[in-house]
Amino acid sequence: MTNRIAVLGSINVDTTYHVTRFPQPGETISANDKSSAPGGKGANQAVAAARSGAQLSFIGMVGEDNEGKFMREALQEDGIDTKFLKNDPRHGTGAAVITLDANGQNDIMVYPGANFGMDESLLAGTEDLLEKVDFLIAQFETPQAVTAAAFKLAKEHGVVTILNPAPAKEILPELLAVTDVVIPNESESEVLTGIAVDSEEAMLKTAEYFKDHGVANLLITLGSRGVFYSTPHGHGIVPAFKVKAIDTTAAGDTFIGALTSQLSKDLSNVADALVYAQRASSLTVQRMGAMPSIPTASEVQAALND
C-alpha cells in the first residue's frame, strides 16, 4: 500500500562552496567549485519520500521571485502536489549557503525568508488534505506555532505526526503534546533533553523523557553507529551501512522521508523501515548535493539486494 504523506516544511535554494578545508576565524580561502540546487529540510524530506514511492503533498511558502518558481517546479518534477505551497509577498524564498570540505563534512548558514513568513492562515483549506493522508512531517525551519496548529488538526483526523526537531531548539509543550514520533540526531537529542546519548541506557532515559512529555515514539540517528528506536513495540539499535561519504548534506532528510514512505501507521514495522531508510541515506552521502543526491526506490532496493 502506498503511504500518503504531507510535509509542512522549509524550502531553500542551496548554494554549495567546495573547499579543501574550512577557514579559520578571520581567514579568507578560495573555493574549488560552486553549485546551486533545490533544497531545504522540508523539500528534501518530501522528495525523499516521493522518490521512495509515497504520495506527497507539500505545505509551505516561497517568495514571489525566480527562486520560488524554481523550487515549485522542482517539487512538481517529483510528482509532489504543491496546491498548498503559497507565495509570500513580504519575504524572499529561503536560501542556504553550504561549505563542503574534502572529507564530505559541511557547515550551513540558512536565510529563512518565506519559511518564517508562515502563520496559521497557511493552514486554511488543508483539512480536506489531512483527511486523506497517513503521516504529517515537520521540522524546525518553520515556525513551531504553525506546526503545532497543523499537528493538532492532523491528530483530529487520525494522522501520525512526525517531528524532526532540527535545527535543535526548545520545543513548545503544545507541539510535543500532539507529536507521535520525534526524530532528532544525537547532538539535537542532547540539546533538547540535556542527556548525552553515549550509551543505550542513556537512550532509554531519553525515550522516557519524551514519553513524559507526551511523545510515545523516539528515533535517534547516531551517524555511523546507526539508529536507536523506542516504540511501544520495543526498542533497539539498527546498525548503519558502512560507506565512504563525500557529502553528508540531506542525509538526515533522506532518512526521514525514506523511512516515512515505508512505515506502517502503527509503527509495527519500524525495524525494517529503518533498514530501508538507512540504506537510502547511505546512497545520498555518496553523491554530491542535497536534493539531486536523493535516491529512488529502485536504487535503494538494488543496494539492499547487493
Backbone as a ProteinNet text record, in pm:
[ID]
protein_1_A
[PRIMARY]
MTNRIAVLGSINVDTTYHVTRFPQPGETISANDKSSAPGGKGANQAVAAARSGAQLSFIGMVGEDNEGKFMREALQEDGIDTKFLKNDPRHGTGAAVITLDANGQNDIMVYPGANFGMDESLLAGTEDLLEKVDFLIAQFETPQAVTAAAFKLAKEHGVVTILNPAPAKEILPELLAVTDVVIPNESESEVLTGIAVDSEEAMLKTAEYFKDHGVANLLITLGSRGVFYSTPHGHGIVPAFKVKAIDTTAAGDTFIGALTSQLSKDLSNVADALVYAQRASSLTVQRMGAMPSIPTASEVQAALND
[TERTIARY]
83.4	0	88.2	50.3	126.5	94	196.1	174.2	142.1	47.5	10.5	66.9	149.2	225.7	210.6	193.4	202.6	326.3	398	513.2	484	490.4	486.7	630.4	687.5	828.4	892.5	1022.7	1105.6	1145.1	1165	1213.3	1327.7	1441.7	1557.8	1623.4	1682.4	1776	1914.3	1980.7	2110.9	2223.4	2316.8	2439.7	2556.4	2629.9	2738.7	2873	2961.9	3100.7	3188.7	3264.6	3350.9	3490.6	3539.9	3670.1	3754.6	3883.4	3971.7	3954.3	3942.1	3922.7	3840.8	3785.1	3708.7	3803.2	3764.2	3850.5	3851.7	3961.9	3971.5	3905	3866.8	3806.8	3895.4	3839.4	3912.6	3992.1	3993.9	4074.3	3991.9	4053.3	3991.7	4058.7	3978.2	4032	3958.2	4011	3948.3	3863.4	3746.7	3662.9	3705.6	3698.6	3736.4	3624.1	3500.1	3384.7	3264.2	3158.9	3034	2919.6	2811.4	2694.4	2568.1	2456.5	2326.9	2225.8	2138	2039.6	1921.7	1805.5	1691.9	1718.6	1667.2	1687.8	1594.8	1640	1555.6	1508.4	1507.6	1473.1	1336.5	1237.6	1104.7	1100.5	1157.5	1157.7	1236.1	1351.8	1432.1	1356.4	1291	1217.2	1100.6	1033	922.2	971.6	1080.9	1135	1183.5	1247.2	1294.5	1178.5	1069.5	952.5	889.6	880.3	820.6	903.3	1035.3	1121.5	1120.4	1075.2	1059.1	916.2	838.2	707.8	587.3	605.4	491.6	419.3	295.4	216.2	229.4	280	321.1	242.3	214.9	165	253.8	275	363.8	287.5	312.7	254.4	369.8	376.3	487.1	473.4	583	582.6	713.9	702.9	818.7	794.3	900.1	885.4	828.2	788.2	740.1	861.2	947.7	1073.7	1107.1	1214.3	1253.6	1289	1348.1	1383.4	1258.9	1151.1	1025.9	967.3	971.2	922.6	1008.3	1138.9	1232.8	1202.8	1176.2	1150.3	1014.3	915.4	783.4	795.2	865.8	882.1	964.4	1064.3	1147.2	1063.2	973.4	886.2	790.6	735.3	639.5	705.2	834.3	904.8	909.4	899.9	895.4	752.4	655.1	515.9	452.7	509.5	458.8	351.7	238.8	127.9	167.2	165.8	206.1	87.9	-32.4	-151.4	-138.3	-76.6	-65.5	73.6	148.2	272.6	237.3	235	186.1	301.1	268.4	365.6	358.8	475	486.4	526.7	440.2	474.1	575.8	606.9	692.9	837.6	859.6	993.1	1035.2	1165.2	1217.5	1217.6	1237.1	1248.2	1368.9	1353.3	1461.6	1586.6	1701.3	1827.8	1923.7	2013.6	2117.6	2251.4	2354.3	2491.8	2565.5	2615.5	2680.2	2827.9	2912.8	3055.9	3088.1	3145.1	3171.6	3321	3379.9	3524.1	3558.1	3685.7	3731.9	3695	3657.8	3618.3	3467.4	3394.6	3249.7	3173.6	3242.4	3174.5	3128.9	3023.1	2971.4	2936.1	2933	2862.5	2767.9	2660.7	2549.8	2500.9	2479	2411.7	2279.4	2171.5	2038.7	1974.2	1921.8	1835	1691.6	1609.8	1477.9	1380.2	1384.7	1297.1	1151.4	1087.8	944.9	910.8	1008.4	980.9	931.1	985.1	940.7	837.3	790.7	677.7	544.7	549.5	426.6	352.9	219.9	137.4	25	-63.9	-165	-263.3	-267.1	-355.6	-312.6	-186.5	-137.6	-216.8	-273.3	-342.2	-486.2	-533.6	-671	-690.2	-790.3	-821.1	-747.5	-656.8	-579.1	-654	-769	-840.3	-878.1	-919.4	-953	-830.7	-713.6	-590.4	-560.7	-572.1	-536.9	-635.1	-751	-844.8	-796.9	-703.9	-665.2	-525.8	-443.5	-304.7	-285	-176.1	-140.2	-43.3	48.9	153.8	165.9	201.3	237.9	375.3	470.8	609.3	636.4	709.3	752.7	891.2	955.9	1090.1	1089	1208.9	1220.2	1273.8	1263.1	1299.2	1176.5	1065.3	942.9	889.7	796.7	752.5	685.2	725.3	668	518.5	473.5	331.1	245.3	294.5	220.9	221.7	336.7	346.1	252.4	248.1	159.4	13.8	-25.9	-164	-192.7	-94.6	-112.7	-119.8	-33	-33.6	-164.9	-213.8	-341.6	-453.9	-456.7	-557.7	-539.3	-414.5	-385.4	-432.9	-408.3	-448.5	-599.4	-673.8	-820.4	-866.3	-777.5	-811.6	-732.2	-671.9	-602.6	-471.9	-411.4	-284	-169.8	-69	50.2	142.4	180	261.3	407.1	497.4	640.6	715.3	791.5	865.6	1015.3	1082	1228.1	1275.9	1317.1	1348.1	1486.5	1500.1	1628.2	1604.7	1686.2	1792.1	1732.2	1804.3	1750.3	1725.5	1611.7	1576	1466.2	1435.9	1333.3	1201.2	1136.5	1011.6	893.4	798.6	677.8	604.9	563.1	490.7	367.4	297	176.5	208	329.9	370.4	404.9	478.8	510.7	383.3	282.9	158.3	85.8	112.8	44.4	144.1	262.5	364.5	363.7	354.7	357.2	498.4	581.6	718	812	919.4	1021.1	1152.4	1220	1340.7	1452.4	1528.6	1648.4	1772.3	1882	2009.1	2068.1	2185.7	2237	2267.9	2320.6	2350.6	2222.9	2126.9	1998	1927.7	1934.9	1873.3	1930.2	2061.8	2124.7	2084.9	2078.5	2035.4	1893.6	1806.3	1665.6	1641.5	1720.5	1691.4	1799.2	1919	2029.9	2093.9	2052	2104.4	2196.9	2323.9	2418.1	2387.8	2365.7	2325.2	2449.4	2526.2	2651.1	2641.4	2522	2500.4	2354	2323.7	2183.3	2100.2	2159.9	2088.2	2047.1	2138.1	2106.2	1997.9	1999.1	1897.3	1759.9	1755.8	1628.9	1580.3	1672.6	1636.5	1579.4	1638	1587.3	1446.4	1423.6	1289	1187.4	1227.6	1137.5	1109.8	1211.1	1192.7	1082.5	1092.5	992.8	854.9	850.9	721.8	656.9	737.3	684.7	629.9	676.8	630.7	529.2	480	368.7	402.2	532	571.6	604.9	527	541.1	653.4	697	793.1	913.5	1032.8	1157.3	1250.5	1309.3	1417.7	1532.8	1652.1	1771.1	1869.6	1901.8	2002.8	2140.3	2225.9	2354.4	2473.2	2452.4	2562.5	2609.6	2738.2	2795.2	2753.5	2697.3	2652.3	2514	2438.6	2306.6	2195.2	2086.1	1967.9	1913.5	1888.6	1819.2	1670.1	1589.6	1444.8	1381	1277.3	1196	1051.4	971.6	828.2	756.9	623.5	551.5	576	630	659.2	795.3	878.2	1010.5	1114	1240.4	1348.7	1472.6	1566.3	1690.2	1770.8	1883.1	1968.4	1982.4	1950.6	1967.5	2098.3	2195	2326.7	2320.5	2418.2	2429.7	2502.4	2486	2564	2696.5	2804.2	2936.8	2968.5	2981.2	3015.2	3112.1	3175.4	3261.1	3179.1	3156.2	3075.5	3158.6	3096.8	3162	3084.6	2957.2	2876	2759.9	2759	2654.4	2529.8	2527.8	2409.5	2288.4	2177.7	2049.3	2046.4	2151.3	2149.2	2035.4	2022.5	1915.3	1777.9	1766	1637.4	1597.8	1695.2	1667.8	1619.2	1685.7	1647.7	1501.8	1460.7	1325	1220.9	1245.8	1149.9	1138.1	1252	1250.7	1184.2	1215.5	1154.4	1002.7	952.3	807.7	737.8	807.2	747.4	720.9	794.8	785.3	709.1	692.4	633.7	485.7	444.8	302.4	257.1	129	81.6	98.4	96.8	114.9	261.9	352.7	497	540.8	457.3	492	607.2	634.9	744.8	865.3	879.7	980.7	1121.8	1157.8	1294.1	1324.6	1229.9	1250.3	1255.6	1168	1166.9	1297.3	1355.9	1483.2	1596.7	1595.6	1697.4	1687.8	1566.3	1545.5	1593.2	1553.4	1586.9	1736.7	1804.2	1948.6	2020.2	1966.3	2026.6	2009.5	1891.3	1867.9	1965.1	1980.9	2071.3	2216	2253.4	2391	2420.6	2319.3	2338.4	2350.6	2271.9	2276.5	2415.5	2479.2	2608.6	2721.2	2695.2	2797	2785.2	2693	2669.6	2679.9	2697.2	2708.5	2571.7	2556.1	2435	2330.5	2223.3	2113.6	2008.2	1911.9	1803.6	1853	1951.8	1997.6	2056.8	2098.2	2163.1	2065.2	1937.4	1838.5	1801.9	1811	1788.1	1640.1	1615.4	1481.6	1464.2	1339.6	1311.2	1387.4	1395.4	1463.9	1612.6	1672.3	1813.4	1836.1	1744.8	1758.2	1743.1	1642.8	1620.5	1739.8	1796.2	1912.7	2029.7	2049.3	2157	2132.9	2007.1	1973.7	1997.6	1981.4	1998.1	2142.6	2231.4	2373.2	2435.1
-118.7	0	125.5	225.4	349.1	441.8	485.4	581.4	718.8	785.6	921.8	1015.8	1109.4	1191.5	1339.2	1420.9	1565.9	1613.2	1706	1767.8	1915.8	1961.7	2104.6	2145.6	2228.1	2249.6	2357.7	2358	2462.6	2430.8	2538.5	2532.1	2631.4	2585.7	2673.1	2642.1	2742.7	2719.8	2709.4	2595.5	2569.2	2609.5	2688.5	2718.8	2658.5	2569.4	2496.4	2543.8	2575.6	2609.3	2491.2	2441.4	2326	2375.6	2335	2381.2	2261.4	2282.4	2176.7	2159.4	2271.9	2270.7	2393	2392.1	2506.7	2620.5	2746	2857.9	2875.8	2927.6	2967.5	3104.7	3141.5	3274.3	3385.2	3470.9	3581.7	3547	3419.5	3375.1	3374.2	3412.9	3403.7	3289.7	3199.9	3091.7	3089.8	3017.4	3005	2878.8	2890.1	2773.5	2706.6	2574.9	2499.1	2493.3	2505.8	2495.4	2555.1	2582.5	2636.5	2574.7	2538.8	2482.5	2524.2	2532.7	2565.7	2457.1	2426.3	2319.7	2342.9	2283.6	2293.8	2219.3	2272.4	2208.5	2263.4	2258.7	2288.7	2158.6	2150.8	2024.9	1972.4	2058.8	2013.2	1959.8	2036.6	1994.1	1865.3	1855.5	1732.9	1611	1624.7	1511.7	1471.4	1570.1	1538.8	1464.5	1511.9	1447.5	1306.2	1289	1155.3	1057.7	1101	1013.5	985.5	1088.8	1071	975.8	988.5	900.9	757.2	739.1	603	554	620.1	566.6	619.1	713.9	767.6	873	899.8	1005.5	1130	1240.4	1356.8	1483.2	1557.4	1694.3	1783.3	1906.7	1998.1	2120.9	2158.1	2278.6	2370.8	2489.4	2578.6	2710.4	2789.4	2921.1	2946.9	3014.9	3065.4	3212.9	3281.4	3420.7	3436.3	3557.5	3588.7	3626.3	3528.3	3553.2	3432.8	3443.8	3334.6	3208.1	3226.9	3111.2	3034.6	3107.7	3042.8	2961.6	3016.5	2943.8	2819.8	2835.4	2725.1	2611.5	2646	2543.7	2476.1	2552.1	2493.2	2390.1	2425.6	2334.5	2212.4	2232.3	2119.4	2015.7	2060.5	1966.8	1896.8	1972.5	1914.2	1810	1826.2	1727	1590.8	1588.3	1462	1420.1	1479.7	1439.7	1487.1	1589.5	1638.7	1744.1	1730.2	1825.1	1954.3	2067.5	2196	2291.7	2237.2	2321.6	2412.2	2361	2438.1	2499.2	2514	2590.3	2732.9	2824.2	2959.5	3056.9	3171.8	3278.4	3380.3	3421.5	3523.3	3655.1	3758.3	3884.3	3968.2	3929	4012.1	3964	3835.2	3778.9	3700.1	3693.3	3612.5	3464.6	3382.5	3237.5	3207.2	3110.6	3071.9	3031.5	3048.5	3016.8	2958.7	2874	2817.4	2824.6	2859	2857.7	2745.4	2651.1	2531.2	2533.9	2512.4	2495	2347.7	2286.6	2142.4	2118.4	2043.5	2021.2	1890.3	1862.4	1747.1	1614.6	1614.7	1492.2	1468.7	1556.2	1539.6	1601.1	1669.5	1737.4	1875.7	1926.4	2056	2143.8	2274.4	2364.4	2448.4	2496.5	2553.8	2681.3	2785.3	2906.5	2916.6	2945.1	2946.4	3084	3136.7	3254.6	3202.4	3216.6	3153.5	3214.7	3346.1	3409.6	3372.1	3329.8	3297.9	3183.3	3099.3	2988.7	3038.8	3152.2	3208.6	3318.1	3335.1	3423.4	3354.2	3224.6	3147	3191.2	3187.3	3191.7	3090.3	3083.1	2977.4	2991.4	3107.9	3123.3	3032.3	2990	2897.2	2766.3	2731.7	2603.7	2608.1	2724.4	2735.4	2642.2	2559.8	2468.4	2336.7	2319.1	2194.3	2078.8	2106.1	1999	1886.5	1920.9	1816.9	1730.5	1792.8	1718.1	1625.1	1676.6	1598	1483.8	1490.7	1378	1259	1284.2	1181.4	1124.8	1188.7	1144.7	1054.7	978.8	889.3	955	1038.2	1099.2	1247.2	1326	1466.1	1485.9	1534.1	1555.7	1705.7	1746.9	1886.6	1892.7	2008.5	2031.9	2166.3	2215.3	2341.7	2455.3	2444.7	2556.8	2639.7	2614.2	2692.1	2717.5	2812.4	2847	2730.1	2708.6	2599.6	2616.9	2740	2762.9	2712.5	2731.2	2681.9	2528.9	2470.6	2324.2	2268.4	2331.1	2284.2	2287.3	2395.4	2405	2298.4	2273.5	2171.6	2032.6	2004.2	1873.5	1851	1954	1941.3	1906.3	1973.5	1945.1	1804.3	1765	1631.5	1523.4	1542.8	1443.2	1424.5	1529.1	1518.4	1426.5	1402.1	1316.3	1185.7	1152.4	1024.7	1016	1130.4	1133.9	1115	1036.3	1019.1	1138.6	1207.5	1328.3	1297.2	1342.5	1314.7	1447.4	1466.7	1591	1565	1637.3	1637.7	1769.6	1770	1895.7	1948.8	1989.4	2038.1	2165	2269.1	2276.1	2277.7	2219.6	2197.7	2329.2	2336	2447.4	2397.9	2473.4	2431.5	2406.2	2295.1	2257.8	2308	2372.8	2418.3	2298.6	2307.2	2195.4	2154.4	2252.1	2220	2144.5	2160.5	2083.4	1940.3	1922.6	1787.9	1708.6	1774.7	1706.8	1645.2	1694.8	1642.2	1577.4	1539.7	1471.9	1323	1240.5	1094.8	1038.9	1091.7	1041.4	1160.5	1155.9	1260.9	1198.3	1266.1	1210.4	1314.3	1322.3	1406.3	1324.8	1393.7	1322.5	1328.2	1271.1	1258	1392	1487.3	1618	1695.3	1687.6	1754.3	1696.6	1564.3	1498.5	1551.8	1567.7	1617.6	1762.6	1844.8	1983.8	1989.6	1903.8	1906.6	1851.8	1754.7	1684.3	1703	1743.9	1750.8	1616.2	1512.2	1376.5	1341.6	1315.4	1272.9	1128.5	1103.1	968.7	884.5	857.8	785.6	638.5	591.8	451.1	418.7	288.8	251.5	288.7	282	323	470.3	555.5	697.2	718.3	636.1	647.6	609.6	505.1	466.8	575.3	639.6	750.9	866.4	888.9	992	958	830.8	787.8	814.4	788.5	815.8	964.7	1046.7	1192.2	1233.1	1183.8	1222.5	1164.4	1042.3	986	1072	1119.9	1206.6	1337.8	1375.8	1499.3	1472.7	1348.6	1319.6	1251.2	1220.3	1159.1	1012.2	923.3	779.7	712.7	773.2	707.3	796.7	741.7	815.8	739.6	812.1	759.9	858.6	810.8	896.6	846.4	930.4	891.8	913.4	811.5	807.6	809.1	858.3	862.1	722.4	698.4	570.3	455.7	488.6	384.3	329	399.9	351.6	437.3	373.4	443.4	369	444.4	389.8	414.5	314.8	335.1	286.5	355.6	314.8	343.9	237.4	248.1	152.8	156.3	58.5	-85.9	-106.1	-241.3	-291.2	-203.7	-245	-137.6	-171.1	-76	-151.2	-76.7	-138.4	-41.1	-89.4	-10.8	-87.1	-21	-78.7	-24.8	-111.5	-64.1	12.4	100	175.7	93.6	134.2	76.5	151.5	79.4	139.4	181.9	310.9	364.2	480.6	523.2	641.6	762.6	854.1	972.7	1077.4	1138.3	1251.9	1380.9	1371.7	1490.6	1447.1	1492.3	1449.7	1536.2	1637.8	1722.3	1637.3	1658.2	1590.3	1444.6	1397.3	1257.7	1233.7	1322.3	1307.3	1324.8	1416.7	1438.7	1317.8	1259.9	1137.6	1027.9	1014.1	912.7	928.3	1048.7	1070.9	1049.2	1101.7	1082	937.1	870.1	728.6	643.7	671.3	598.4	608.7	730.6	752.3	688.3	677.9	612.2	464.4	405.1	261.1	225.7	319.3	290.4	253.8	158.4	137.9	239.3	273.7	378	340.2	210.6	169.7	147.1	172.9	160.7	17.6	-80.1	-218.5	-270.6	-206.6	-249.1	-156	-88.5	16.9	-35.3	-153.2	-203.2	-221.8	-281.7	-299.7	-165.2	-72.9	59.6	133.6	112	176.1	123.1	-5.2	-61.3	5	14.6	78.1	223.4	296.6	438.9	460.7	375.8	391	358	260.6	230.6	348.5	410.1	528	639.6	664	769.1	739	611	574	601.6	597.1	632.6	782.9	857.6	1004	1057.6	1005.4	1061.6	1026.6	936.1	902.5	987.3	1086.9	1172.5	1318.5	1407	1549	1615.7	1715.8	1796.8	1746.6	1824.4	1788.6	1710.2	1778.9	1710.3	1622.5	1666.5	1580.3	1446.7	1438	1315.2	1211	1246.9	1158.3	1044	918.6	804.6	772.7	692.4	639.8	505	457.9	328.7	216.2	218.9	111.3	111	229.4	235.9	181.9	213.3	164.4	12.4	-38.7	-183.7	-256.3	-200.7	-262.8	-268.4	-160.4	-156.4	-254.9	-269.4	-364.9	-507.6	-530.9	-666.5	-702.3	-601.7	-628.1	-721.6
0	0	0	-77.7	-88.8	26.6	99.2	206.5	148.4	211.2	172.7	278.9	236.4	329.1	293.4	396.1	380.1	455.5	396.8	462.1	479.7	603.5	634.6	660.5	574.1	596.9	513.6	522.5	463.7	321	248.3	110.8	97.8	52.3	31.9	-101.2	-159.5	-268.9	-205.8	-224.4	-162.9	-257.2	-205.9	-279.4	-202.6	-268.9	-204	-256.3	-161	-193.8	-154.4	-248.5	-226.4	-190	-73.1	-23.9	18.9	23.7	72.7	223.6	292.7	437.8	475.9	596.7	644.5	682.5	660.1	700.3	851.5	901.9	1041.8	1057.5	1180.6	1200.5	1145.2	1061.8	1002.3	878.8	840.7	726.3	598.1	488.5	355.7	279.4	224.4	142.7	8.8	-87.2	-218.3	-223.7	-285.1	-309.1	-439.3	-443	-562.1	-665.3	-616.2	-705.6	-634.8	-709.9	-657.3	-734.8	-663.6	-730.1	-655.8	-726.5	-666.8	-700	-603.8	-622.8	-529.6	-560.8	-470	-340.5	-229.2	-100.1	6.5	132.4	247.5	308.1	441.6	507.2	463.6	459.6	421.5	280.1	187.5	47.5	29.3	93.6	81.5	132.7	247.4	305	216.1	158.6	68.1	-55.3	-113.5	-233.2	-200.6	-84.6	-46.9	-35.1	24.9	38.5	-97.8	-180.9	-313.6	-399.1	-394.7	-475.6	-424.3	-299.2	-246.7	-259.1	-342	-379.3	-305.7	-212.2	-138.9	-222.5	-184.4	-247.6	-160.7	-218.1	-139.5	-169.2	-61.6	-72.1	13.2	-30.6	41.4	88.6	214.2	273.8	310.4	250.9	280.7	207.6	207.7	144.8	73	-40	-113.2	-143.1	-184.9	-222.9	-363	-393.8	-529.2	-614.2	-635.5	-704.1	-791.3	-866.9	-956	-878.3	-759.7	-677.4	-633.4	-602	-563.9	-677.7	-797.3	-914.7	-938.4	-923.6	-940.9	-843.7	-717	-615.6	-637.4	-676.5	-704.3	-816.6	-921.8	-1034.8	-996.2	-908.6	-865.3	-790.8	-703.5	-631.7	-728.2	-819.4	-913.9	-1003.1	-1032	-1114.1	-1046.8	-912.3	-839.7	-806.6	-873.6	-856.5	-727.3	-664.5	-536.3	-560.5	-492.8	-502.7	-431.7	-503.6	-446.4	-429.6	-420.9	-404.3	-282.7	-176.2	-52.4	-33.5	-142.2	-140.9	-184.5	-88.5	-112.3	-135.7	-196.2	-218.4	-105.4	-57.7	46	-20.6	-17.8	-84.6	-8.2	117.4	203.4	209	187.3	204.8	80.9	59.5	-49.6	-14.9	-114.7	-93.5	-5.1	83.4	172.1	95.7	161.7	97.1	200.1	152.8	239.4	167.5	244	192.8	265	187.4	241.9	206	305.5	281	299.8	197.7	198.1	183.2	280.2	273.3	201.6	190	112.9	176.1	304.7	374.8	371.3	303	294.6	409.8	500.2	609.8	563.6	627.7	585.5	703.8	680	770.1	685.2	747.7	672.1	739.2	659.4	704	628.8	702.7	641.7	656.8	546.5	549.1	538.7	644.2	642.8	543.6	525.7	429.1	446.8	337.2	338.7	433.4	464.3	556.6	691.7	736	863.5	844.1	719.9	695.6	719	748.5	769.5	896	888.4	1008.3	990	1086.3	1083.5	968.4	904.2	788.4	673.6	674.7	572.4	572.9	688.3	702.6	653	613.5	563.7	444.4	451.1	342.5	345.9	443.7	447.4	513.2	572.6	642.2	546.6	425.8	327.3	296.6	288.6	264.4	381.5	503.4	621.8	647.8	589.1	598.4	515.5	423.6	326.7	349	435	447.1	568.7	566.1	677	774.6	719.9	801.7	768.3	870.3	851.4	914.6	834.8	879	888	992.3	1003.4	1066.2	1052.1	1106	1179.2	1213.7	1286.3	1200.4	1068.4	981.7	944.9	1014	1001.7	1143	1163	1298.8	1370.9	1495.7	1574.1	1597	1611.4	1638.2	1522.4	1399.9	1282.7	1281.4	1313.5	1319.5	1424.9	1542.5	1650	1604.6	1536.8	1488.2	1383.1	1294.2	1190.7	1252.1	1349.4	1414.7	1489.8	1554.6	1626.5	1529.3	1416.3	1314.1	1258.5	1236.9	1184.4	1280.8	1409.4	1509	1511.6	1483	1478.2	1366.1	1270	1155.9	1156.5	1269.2	1281.8	1207	1176.7	1105.3	1204.7	1168.2	1250.4	1227.2	1335.6	1325.4	1358.2	1271.1	1284.3	1290.1	1396.9	1416.6	1409.2	1319.6	1310.9	1371.7	1499.7	1569	1532.8	1407	1356.3	1275.2	1297.8	1400	1540.5	1636.9	1770.7	1844.2	1906.4	1994.4	2087.3	2189.7	2284.4	2211.8	2244.8	2178.4	2259.4	2192.3	2260.3	2321.2	2448.5	2510.4	2432.1	2374.1	2298.7	2170	2118	1999.7	2039.1	2146.9	2194.4	2222.7	2274.3	2312.9	2194	2072.5	1953.9	1857.2	1907.8	1827.4	1858.6	1755.5	1773.1	1769.5	1679.6	1660.7	1656.7	1736.6	1731.4	1684	1588.5	1527.4	1530.7	1641.5	1644.8	1609.1	1577.4	1575.3	1716.6	1736.4	1872.6	1937.2	1861.2	1919.7	1947.5	1857.3	1880.2	2002.1	2017.2	2131.9	2262.9	2266.7	2389.9	2417.6	2313.4	2331.3	2388	2338	2377.3	2517.2	2558.6	2684.7	2791.5	2752.1	2845.5	2873.1	2800	2820	2703.6	2733.5	2629.6	2591.5	2462	2418.2	2390	2496.3	2482.7	2522.6	2552	2586.2	2560.4	2549.5	2529.3	2651.6	2768.8	2890.2	2881.7	2831.8	2816.5	2711.2	2605.8	2502.1	2557	2639.1	2701.5	2796.7	2865.6	2952.7	2870.5	2753.2	2662.7	2616.1	2585.2	2544.2	2655.5	2779.8	2892.8	2905.2	2879.8	2883.6	2785.8	2661.9	2562.5	2595	2647.6	2688.8	2795.4	2889.5	2995.3	2940.6	2821.9	2758.8	2647.2	2639.3	2550.3	2420.1	2395.8	2268.5	2292.1	2232.3	2261	2183.9	2073.1	1983.4	1959.2	1981	1963.1	1870.2	1775.1	1692.8	1703.8	1734.6	1739.3	1634.8	1537.8	1439.6	1501.4	1488.1	1558.2	1463.2	1342.3	1245.6	1210.9	1220.4	1181.5	1273.8	1389.9	1482.8	1446.4	1362.8	1323.9	1379.3	1417.3	1468.6	1590.2	1695.8	1812.3	1795.4	1830.7	1826.7	1956.4	1996	2110.6	2077.4	2070.2	2043.6	2138.3	2143.6	2225.6	2183.1	2060.5	2012.7	2059.8	2115.1	2161	2134	2160.2	2136.5	2089.9	2033.7	1988	1905.2	1852.6	1763.9	1632.8	1522.4	1389.4	1332.7	1300.6	1256.6	1124.8	1106.8	982.8	876.7	750.9	641.5	632.4	612	605.5	462.6	441.5	309.2	328	219.2	223.2	180.9	274.5	246.7	173.6	72	5.8	28.7	71.3	100.3	188.4	313.6	408	402.1	314.1	300.4	263.2	332.9	307.5	350.3	416.9	462.3	561.1	659.2	757.5	696.4	601.5	535.1	450.6	381.5	304.8	397.5	511.1	609.3	650.9	686.3	737	627.8	508.7	400.9	359.5	344.2	305	412.6	538	649.3	645.8	631.7	636.9	517.7	406.8	290	315.1	409.9	434.7	562.4	653.7	784.5	775.2	856.4	879.9	984.4	985	1075.4	1222.1	1252.9	1392.2	1427.6	1334.9	1352	1385.1	1355.2	1387.3	1303.6	1189.8	1102	1111.6	1224	1234	1207	1253.3	1233	1084.6	1009.8	865.9	793.2	833.9	771.1	797.2	914.9	947.2	860.1	830.2	741.2	603.7	550.5	420.5	423.5	528.1	537.2	546.7	623.4	635.2	505.1	431.3	301.1	207.3	209.6	125.7	162.4	291.3	337.8	299.8	303.5	269	121.9	36.3	-104.5	-121.1	-45.4	-53.3	-22.7	81.9	123.2	27	-66.7	-166.1	-293	-288.7	-403.5	-360	-456.2	-427.6	-429.9	-342.8	-343.8	-247.2	-234.1	-143.7	-219.9	-276	-346.4	-462.4	-540.1	-650.3	-604.5	-479.6	-431.8	-378.1	-365	-301.8	-397.1	-351.9	-442.2	-462.8	-565	-590.9	-521.7	-516.1	-453.1	-522.3	-654.8	-725.9	-693.2	-675.1	-638.2	-497.3	-406.3	-268.9	-266.5	-335.8	-335.6	-398.3	-504.4	-567.6	-469.6	-393.7	-296	-182.6	-141.2	-35.2	-80.7	-211.1	-264.5	-296.8	-290.4	-320.2	-219.2
[MASK]
++++++++++++++++++++++++++++++++++++++++++++++++++++++++++++++++++++++++++++++++++++++++++++++++++++++++++++++++++++++++++++++++++++++++++++++++++++++++++++++++++++++++++++++++++++++++++++++++++++++++++++++++++++++++++++++++++++++++++++++++++++++++++++++++++++++++++++++++++++++++++++++++++++++++++++++++++

